[in-house]
Short mmCIF file of C-alpha atoms and ligand atoms in Angstrom, two decimals:
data_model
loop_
_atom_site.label_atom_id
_atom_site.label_comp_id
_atom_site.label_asym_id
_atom_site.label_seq_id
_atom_site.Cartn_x
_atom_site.Cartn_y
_atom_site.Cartn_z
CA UNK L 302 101.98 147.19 50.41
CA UNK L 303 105.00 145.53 52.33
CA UNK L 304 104.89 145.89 56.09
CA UNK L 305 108.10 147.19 57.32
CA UNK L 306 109.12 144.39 60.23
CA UNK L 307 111.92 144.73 62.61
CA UNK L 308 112.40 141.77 64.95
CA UNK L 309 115.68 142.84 67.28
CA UNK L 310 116.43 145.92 69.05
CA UNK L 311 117.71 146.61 72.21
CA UNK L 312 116.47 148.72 74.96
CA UNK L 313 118.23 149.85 78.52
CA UNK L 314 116.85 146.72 80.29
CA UNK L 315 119.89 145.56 78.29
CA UNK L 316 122.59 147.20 76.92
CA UNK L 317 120.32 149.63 74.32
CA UNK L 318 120.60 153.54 75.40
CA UNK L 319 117.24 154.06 74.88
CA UNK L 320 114.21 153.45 77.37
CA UNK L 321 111.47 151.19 76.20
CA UNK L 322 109.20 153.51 75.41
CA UNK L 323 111.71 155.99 73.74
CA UNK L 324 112.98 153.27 71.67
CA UNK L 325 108.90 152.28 70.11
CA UNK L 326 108.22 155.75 69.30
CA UNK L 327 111.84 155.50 67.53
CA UNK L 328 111.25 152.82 65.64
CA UNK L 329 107.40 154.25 64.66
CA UNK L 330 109.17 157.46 63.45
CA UNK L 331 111.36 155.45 61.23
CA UNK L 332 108.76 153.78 59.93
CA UNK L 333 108.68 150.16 61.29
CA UNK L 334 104.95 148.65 61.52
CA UNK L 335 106.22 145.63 63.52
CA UNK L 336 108.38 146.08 66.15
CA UNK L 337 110.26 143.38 68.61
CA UNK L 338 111.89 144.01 71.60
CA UNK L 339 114.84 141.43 72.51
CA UNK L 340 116.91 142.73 75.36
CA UNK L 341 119.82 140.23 75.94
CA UNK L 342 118.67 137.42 78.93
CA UNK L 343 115.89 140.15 79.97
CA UNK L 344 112.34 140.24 79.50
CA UNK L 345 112.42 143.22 81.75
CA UNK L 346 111.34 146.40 79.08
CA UNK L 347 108.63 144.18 77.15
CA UNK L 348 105.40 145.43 79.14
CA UNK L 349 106.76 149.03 78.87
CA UNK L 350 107.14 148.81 75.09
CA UNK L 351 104.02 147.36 74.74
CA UNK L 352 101.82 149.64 76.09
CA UNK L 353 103.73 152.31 74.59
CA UNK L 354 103.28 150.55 70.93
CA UNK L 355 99.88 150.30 71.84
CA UNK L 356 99.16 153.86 72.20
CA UNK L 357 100.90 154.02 68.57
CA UNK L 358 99.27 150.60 66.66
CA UNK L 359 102.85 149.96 66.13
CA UNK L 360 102.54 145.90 65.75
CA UNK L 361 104.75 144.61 69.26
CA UNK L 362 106.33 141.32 69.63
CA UNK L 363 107.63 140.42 72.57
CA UNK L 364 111.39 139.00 72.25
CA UNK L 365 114.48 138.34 74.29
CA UNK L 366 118.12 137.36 72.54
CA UNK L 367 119.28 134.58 74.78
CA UNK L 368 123.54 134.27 75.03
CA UNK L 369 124.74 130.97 74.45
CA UNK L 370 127.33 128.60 74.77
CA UNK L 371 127.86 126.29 71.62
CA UNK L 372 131.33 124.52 70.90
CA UNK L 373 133.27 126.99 73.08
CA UNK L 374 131.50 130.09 71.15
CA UNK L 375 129.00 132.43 72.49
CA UNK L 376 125.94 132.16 69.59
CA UNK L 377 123.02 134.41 70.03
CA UNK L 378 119.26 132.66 69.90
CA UNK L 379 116.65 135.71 69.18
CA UNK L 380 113.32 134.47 70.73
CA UNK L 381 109.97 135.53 69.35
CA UNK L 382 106.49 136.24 70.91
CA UNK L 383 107.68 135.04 74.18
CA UNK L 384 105.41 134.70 77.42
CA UNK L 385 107.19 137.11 79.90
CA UNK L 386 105.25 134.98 82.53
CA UNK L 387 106.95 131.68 81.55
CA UNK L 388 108.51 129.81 84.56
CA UNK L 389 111.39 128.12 82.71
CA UNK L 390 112.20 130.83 80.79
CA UNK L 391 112.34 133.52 83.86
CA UNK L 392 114.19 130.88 85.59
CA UNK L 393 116.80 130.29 82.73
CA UNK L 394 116.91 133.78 82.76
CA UNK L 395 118.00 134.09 86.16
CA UNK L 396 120.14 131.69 86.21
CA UNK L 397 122.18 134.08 83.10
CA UNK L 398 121.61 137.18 85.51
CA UNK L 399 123.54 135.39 88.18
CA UNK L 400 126.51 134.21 86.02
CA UNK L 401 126.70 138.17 84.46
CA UNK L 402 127.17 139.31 87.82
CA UNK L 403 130.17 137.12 88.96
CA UNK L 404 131.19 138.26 85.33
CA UNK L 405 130.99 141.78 85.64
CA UNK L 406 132.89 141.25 89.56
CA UNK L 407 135.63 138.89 87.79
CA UNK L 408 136.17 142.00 84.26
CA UNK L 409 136.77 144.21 86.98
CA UNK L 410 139.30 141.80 89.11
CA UNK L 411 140.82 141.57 85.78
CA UNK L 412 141.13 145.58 84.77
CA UNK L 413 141.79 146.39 88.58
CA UNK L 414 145.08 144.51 87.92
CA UNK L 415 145.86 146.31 84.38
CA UNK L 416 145.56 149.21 86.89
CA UNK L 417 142.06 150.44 85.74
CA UNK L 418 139.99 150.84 88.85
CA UNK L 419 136.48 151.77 89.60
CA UNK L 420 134.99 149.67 86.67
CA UNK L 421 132.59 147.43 88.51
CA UNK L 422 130.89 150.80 90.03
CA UNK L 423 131.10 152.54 86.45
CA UNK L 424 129.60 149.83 84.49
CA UNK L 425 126.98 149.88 87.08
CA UNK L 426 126.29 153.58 86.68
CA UNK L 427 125.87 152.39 83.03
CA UNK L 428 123.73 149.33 83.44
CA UNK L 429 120.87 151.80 86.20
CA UNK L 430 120.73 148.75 87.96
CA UNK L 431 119.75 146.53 84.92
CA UNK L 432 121.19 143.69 83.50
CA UNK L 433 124.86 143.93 83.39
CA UNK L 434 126.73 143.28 79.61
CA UNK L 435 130.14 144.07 78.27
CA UNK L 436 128.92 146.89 76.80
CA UNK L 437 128.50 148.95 80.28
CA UNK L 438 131.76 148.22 80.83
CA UNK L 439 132.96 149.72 77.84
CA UNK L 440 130.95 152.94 78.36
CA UNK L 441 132.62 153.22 81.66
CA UNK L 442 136.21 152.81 79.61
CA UNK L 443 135.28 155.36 77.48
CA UNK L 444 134.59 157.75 80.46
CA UNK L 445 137.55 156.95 82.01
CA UNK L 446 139.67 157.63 78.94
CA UNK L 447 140.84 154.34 77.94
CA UNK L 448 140.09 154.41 74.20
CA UNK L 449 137.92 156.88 72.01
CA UNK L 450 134.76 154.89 71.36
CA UNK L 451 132.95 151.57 72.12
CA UNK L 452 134.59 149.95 69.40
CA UNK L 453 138.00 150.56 70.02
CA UNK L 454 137.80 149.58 73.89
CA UNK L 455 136.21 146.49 73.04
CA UNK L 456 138.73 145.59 71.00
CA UNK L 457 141.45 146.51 73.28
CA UNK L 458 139.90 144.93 76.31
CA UNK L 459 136.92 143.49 76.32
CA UNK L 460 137.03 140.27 73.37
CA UNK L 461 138.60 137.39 73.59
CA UNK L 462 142.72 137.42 74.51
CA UNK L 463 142.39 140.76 75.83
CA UNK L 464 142.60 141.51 79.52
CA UNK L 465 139.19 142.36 80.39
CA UNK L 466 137.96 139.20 78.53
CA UNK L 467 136.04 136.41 81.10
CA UNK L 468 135.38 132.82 79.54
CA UNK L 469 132.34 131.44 80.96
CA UNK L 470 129.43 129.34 79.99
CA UNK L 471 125.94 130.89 78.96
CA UNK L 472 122.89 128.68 78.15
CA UNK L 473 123.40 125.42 75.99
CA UNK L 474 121.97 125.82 72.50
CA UNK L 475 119.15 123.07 73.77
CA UNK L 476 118.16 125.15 77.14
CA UNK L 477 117.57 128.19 75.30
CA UNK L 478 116.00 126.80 72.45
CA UNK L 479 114.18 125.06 75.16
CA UNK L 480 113.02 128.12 77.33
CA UNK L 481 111.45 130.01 74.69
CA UNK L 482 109.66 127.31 73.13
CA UNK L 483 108.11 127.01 76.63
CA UNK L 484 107.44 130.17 76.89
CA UNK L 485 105.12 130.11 73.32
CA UNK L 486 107.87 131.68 71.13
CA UNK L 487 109.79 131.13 68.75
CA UNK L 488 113.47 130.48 68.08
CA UNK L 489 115.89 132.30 65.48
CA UNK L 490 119.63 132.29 65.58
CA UNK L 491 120.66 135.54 65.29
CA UNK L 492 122.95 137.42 63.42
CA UNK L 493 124.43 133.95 62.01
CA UNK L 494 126.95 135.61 59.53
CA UNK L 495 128.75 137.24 62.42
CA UNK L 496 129.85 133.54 63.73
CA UNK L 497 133.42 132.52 62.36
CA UNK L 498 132.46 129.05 62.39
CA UNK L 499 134.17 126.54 59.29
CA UNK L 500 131.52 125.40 56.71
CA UNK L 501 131.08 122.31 58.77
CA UNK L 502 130.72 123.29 62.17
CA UNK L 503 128.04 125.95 60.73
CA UNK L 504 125.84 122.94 59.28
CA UNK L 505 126.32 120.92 62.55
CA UNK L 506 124.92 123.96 64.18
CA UNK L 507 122.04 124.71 62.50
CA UNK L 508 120.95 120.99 61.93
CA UNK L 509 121.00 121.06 65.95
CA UNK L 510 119.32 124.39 65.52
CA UNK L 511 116.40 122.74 63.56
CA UNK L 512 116.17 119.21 65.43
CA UNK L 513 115.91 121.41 68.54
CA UNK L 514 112.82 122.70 67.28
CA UNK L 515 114.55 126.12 66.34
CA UNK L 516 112.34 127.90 63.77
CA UNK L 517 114.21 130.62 61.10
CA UNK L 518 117.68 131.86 60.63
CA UNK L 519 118.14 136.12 60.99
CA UNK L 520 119.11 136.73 57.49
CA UNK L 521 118.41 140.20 57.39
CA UNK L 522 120.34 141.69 59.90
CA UNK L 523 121.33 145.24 60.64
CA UNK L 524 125.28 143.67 61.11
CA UNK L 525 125.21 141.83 57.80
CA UNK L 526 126.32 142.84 54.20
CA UNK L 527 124.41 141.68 50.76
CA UNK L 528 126.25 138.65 50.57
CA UNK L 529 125.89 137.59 54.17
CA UNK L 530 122.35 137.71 53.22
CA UNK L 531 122.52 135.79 49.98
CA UNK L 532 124.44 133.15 51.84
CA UNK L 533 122.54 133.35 55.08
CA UNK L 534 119.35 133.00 52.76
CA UNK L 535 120.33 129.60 51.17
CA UNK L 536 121.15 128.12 54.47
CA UNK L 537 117.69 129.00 55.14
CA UNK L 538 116.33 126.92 52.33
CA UNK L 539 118.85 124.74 53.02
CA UNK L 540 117.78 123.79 56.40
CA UNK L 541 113.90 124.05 56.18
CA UNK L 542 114.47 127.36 58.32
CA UNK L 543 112.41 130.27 57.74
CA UNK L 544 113.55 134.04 57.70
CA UNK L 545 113.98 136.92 59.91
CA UNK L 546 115.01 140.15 59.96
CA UNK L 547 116.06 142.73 62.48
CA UNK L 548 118.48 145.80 63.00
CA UNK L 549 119.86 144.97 66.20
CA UNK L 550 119.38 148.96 66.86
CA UNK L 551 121.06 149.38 70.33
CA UNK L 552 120.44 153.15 70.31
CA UNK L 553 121.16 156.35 68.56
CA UNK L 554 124.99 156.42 67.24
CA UNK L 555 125.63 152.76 68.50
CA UNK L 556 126.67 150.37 65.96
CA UNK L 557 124.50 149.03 63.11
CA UNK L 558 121.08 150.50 61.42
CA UNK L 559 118.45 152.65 62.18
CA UNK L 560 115.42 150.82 63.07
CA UNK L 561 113.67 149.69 59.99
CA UNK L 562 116.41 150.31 57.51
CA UNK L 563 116.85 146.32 56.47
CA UNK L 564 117.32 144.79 53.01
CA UNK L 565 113.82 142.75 51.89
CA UNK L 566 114.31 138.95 52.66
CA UNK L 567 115.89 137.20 49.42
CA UNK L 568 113.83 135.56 47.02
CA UNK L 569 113.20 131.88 47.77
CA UNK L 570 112.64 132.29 51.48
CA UNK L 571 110.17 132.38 53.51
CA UNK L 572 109.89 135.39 55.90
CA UNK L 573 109.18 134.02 59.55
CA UNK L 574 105.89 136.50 59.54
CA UNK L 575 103.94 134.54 56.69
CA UNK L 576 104.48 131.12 58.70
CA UNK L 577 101.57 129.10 60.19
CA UNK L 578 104.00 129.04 63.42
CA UNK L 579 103.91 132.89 63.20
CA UNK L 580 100.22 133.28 63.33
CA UNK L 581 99.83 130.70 65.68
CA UNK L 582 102.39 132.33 68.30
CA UNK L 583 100.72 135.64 68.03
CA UNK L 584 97.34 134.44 68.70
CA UNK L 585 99.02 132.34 71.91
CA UNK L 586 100.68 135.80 73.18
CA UNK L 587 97.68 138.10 72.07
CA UNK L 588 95.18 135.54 74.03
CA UNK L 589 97.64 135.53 77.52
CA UNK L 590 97.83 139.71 76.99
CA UNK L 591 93.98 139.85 76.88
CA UNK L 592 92.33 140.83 79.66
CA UNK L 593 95.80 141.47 81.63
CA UNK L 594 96.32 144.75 79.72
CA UNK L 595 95.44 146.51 76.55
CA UNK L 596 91.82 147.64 78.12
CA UNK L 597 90.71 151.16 78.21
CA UNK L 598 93.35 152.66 76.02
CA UNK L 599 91.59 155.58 73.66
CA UNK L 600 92.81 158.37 71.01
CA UNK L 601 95.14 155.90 69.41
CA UNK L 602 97.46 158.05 66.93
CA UNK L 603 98.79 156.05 63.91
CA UNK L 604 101.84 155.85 63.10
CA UNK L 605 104.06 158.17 61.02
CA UNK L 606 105.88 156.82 57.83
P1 LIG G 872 127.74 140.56 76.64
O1 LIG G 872 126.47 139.83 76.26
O2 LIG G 872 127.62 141.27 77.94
O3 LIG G 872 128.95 139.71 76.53
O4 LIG G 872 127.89 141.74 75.59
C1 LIG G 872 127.68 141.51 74.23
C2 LIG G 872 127.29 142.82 73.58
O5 LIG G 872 128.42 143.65 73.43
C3 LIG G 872 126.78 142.64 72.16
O6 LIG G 872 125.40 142.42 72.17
C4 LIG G 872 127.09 143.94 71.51
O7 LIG G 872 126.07 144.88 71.79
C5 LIG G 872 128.33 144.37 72.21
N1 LIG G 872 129.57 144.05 71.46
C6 LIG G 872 130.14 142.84 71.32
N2 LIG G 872 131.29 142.93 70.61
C7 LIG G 872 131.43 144.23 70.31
C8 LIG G 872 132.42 144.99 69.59
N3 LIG G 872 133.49 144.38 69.06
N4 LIG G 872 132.24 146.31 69.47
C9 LIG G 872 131.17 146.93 70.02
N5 LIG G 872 130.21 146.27 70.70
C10 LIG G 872 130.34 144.95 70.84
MN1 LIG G 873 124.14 144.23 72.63
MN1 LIG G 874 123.60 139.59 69.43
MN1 LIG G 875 121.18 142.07 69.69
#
């Protein structure tokens, strides 16, 4: 029997609408077996899903999706079976907090002069005093009338050449890569089909990608079609890059899949769960977890589906 792995969702730590422990027994209902958690530059839901996957034996791996800065374009690294205690990594993180902040303070500048006000205190209502991402602020836009869904404000405001848009510089492609190989885990670019990025600029990238140490390529992904898959699957191979796959679920009625709806991983590549690297990763995290939590927990109730 196939296990049914999905390795990036969202919860509200980021910009998902659903609390970590709302969003396991989600995913459990649907059917997933192995779950990750990768809030964008937060680590902040992971010991909330775990318990709660736990008290399910849903299969958790612990995962952030790091924002980047590559050539002038913002690329997203997925990080797997990270150590939530990891000093680099919590201090990268910070350091992506801070620079979201003078964001979020610099989108609302920005709208205040298009004469939309209030948006720095409405993506904040949004964000409950987590992480702040474009995606608060298009909640608040919503509220406030400015377009009819997510979508559409984003597109009006929010990308790049629009008014609320803010250039700035995330991570480099090395630090993140970097942090979350410190912290134990592993690297995967996600999403890669969503990049425009010319056929030679994509192979610079995910040489870099691999020299860096960077581990498998997110094939499967909730935002990609059959042939972004077919193509994202040969780069794979290509590149000595393994494969992962994950819905990006941000929350019921937000963009993308369901949790645990994904294609299988095309034929030819090597899903990143049947690597040595895999296994040895989840016996790192597993041995830090032990004895920190995971004790005393009874009446376990297996998962639905
Ligand atoms: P940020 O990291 O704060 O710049 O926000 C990026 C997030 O905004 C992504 O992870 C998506 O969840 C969301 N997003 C980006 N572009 C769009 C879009 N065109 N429509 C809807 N959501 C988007
Ligand atoms: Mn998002
Ligand atoms: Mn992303
Ligand atoms: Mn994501």
């Amino acid at each position: 029997m196939t296990v049914c792995y999905d390795l990036h969702s969202h919860s509200t730590a980021s910009d998902g609408t659903l609390e970590p422990e709302e969003l396991v027994r989600h995913a459990c209902a649907c059917g997933v077996q192995v779950l990750a958690l990768t809030d964008h530059d937060e680590i902040a839901g992971l010991a909330q899903a775990e318990a709660a996957a736990a008290q399910l034996q849903l299969g958790f791996v612990p995962g952030i999706e790091l924002s980047v800065t590559w050539g002038h374009k913002t690329i997203h690294i997925v990080g797997l079976y990270v150590d939530s205690d990891s000093t680099p990594l919590q201090a990268g993180i910070e350091r992506l907090r801070v620079f979201r902040e003078w964001r979020g303070e610099e989108i609302a500048r920005r709208l205040e002069e298009r004469g939309i006000s209030g948006a720095l205190e409405g993506a904040r209502r949004h964000a409950a005093g987590q992480i702040l991402s474009r995606t608060h602020f298009a909640r608040f836009l919503v509220d406030n009338g400015n377009g009819k869904d997510v979508r559409h404000v984003f597109r009006h405001f929010l990308v790049q050449g629009k008014p609320g848009y803010v250039p700035g510089q995330w991570a480099s492609l090395e630090e993140a890569v970097g942090w979350i190989r410190a912290a134990g885990g592993l690297a995967v670019i996600a999403h890669p089909a969503r990049y425009k990025l010319s056929a030679t600029r994509r192979r610079l990238l995910y040489g870099e990608f691999r020299d860096l140490g960077g581990h498998a390529l997110e094939v499967v992904s909730g935002s990609h079609g059959r042939d972004d898959i077919r193509q994202q699957g040969q780069h794979a191979r290509q590149f000595g890059l393994s494969a992962s796959a994950g819905s990006d679920y941000h929350g019921p009625g937000q963009a993308y899949l369901e949790p645990g709806r994904l294609a299988s991983v095309p034929e030819g590549c090597t899903p990143i769960w049947l690597t040595d690297a895999w296994a040895q990763a989840a016996a790192l995290c597993n041995a830090d977890a032990d004895g920190a939590s995971a004790a005393g927990e009874s009446g376990l109730v297996p998962c639905p589906g």
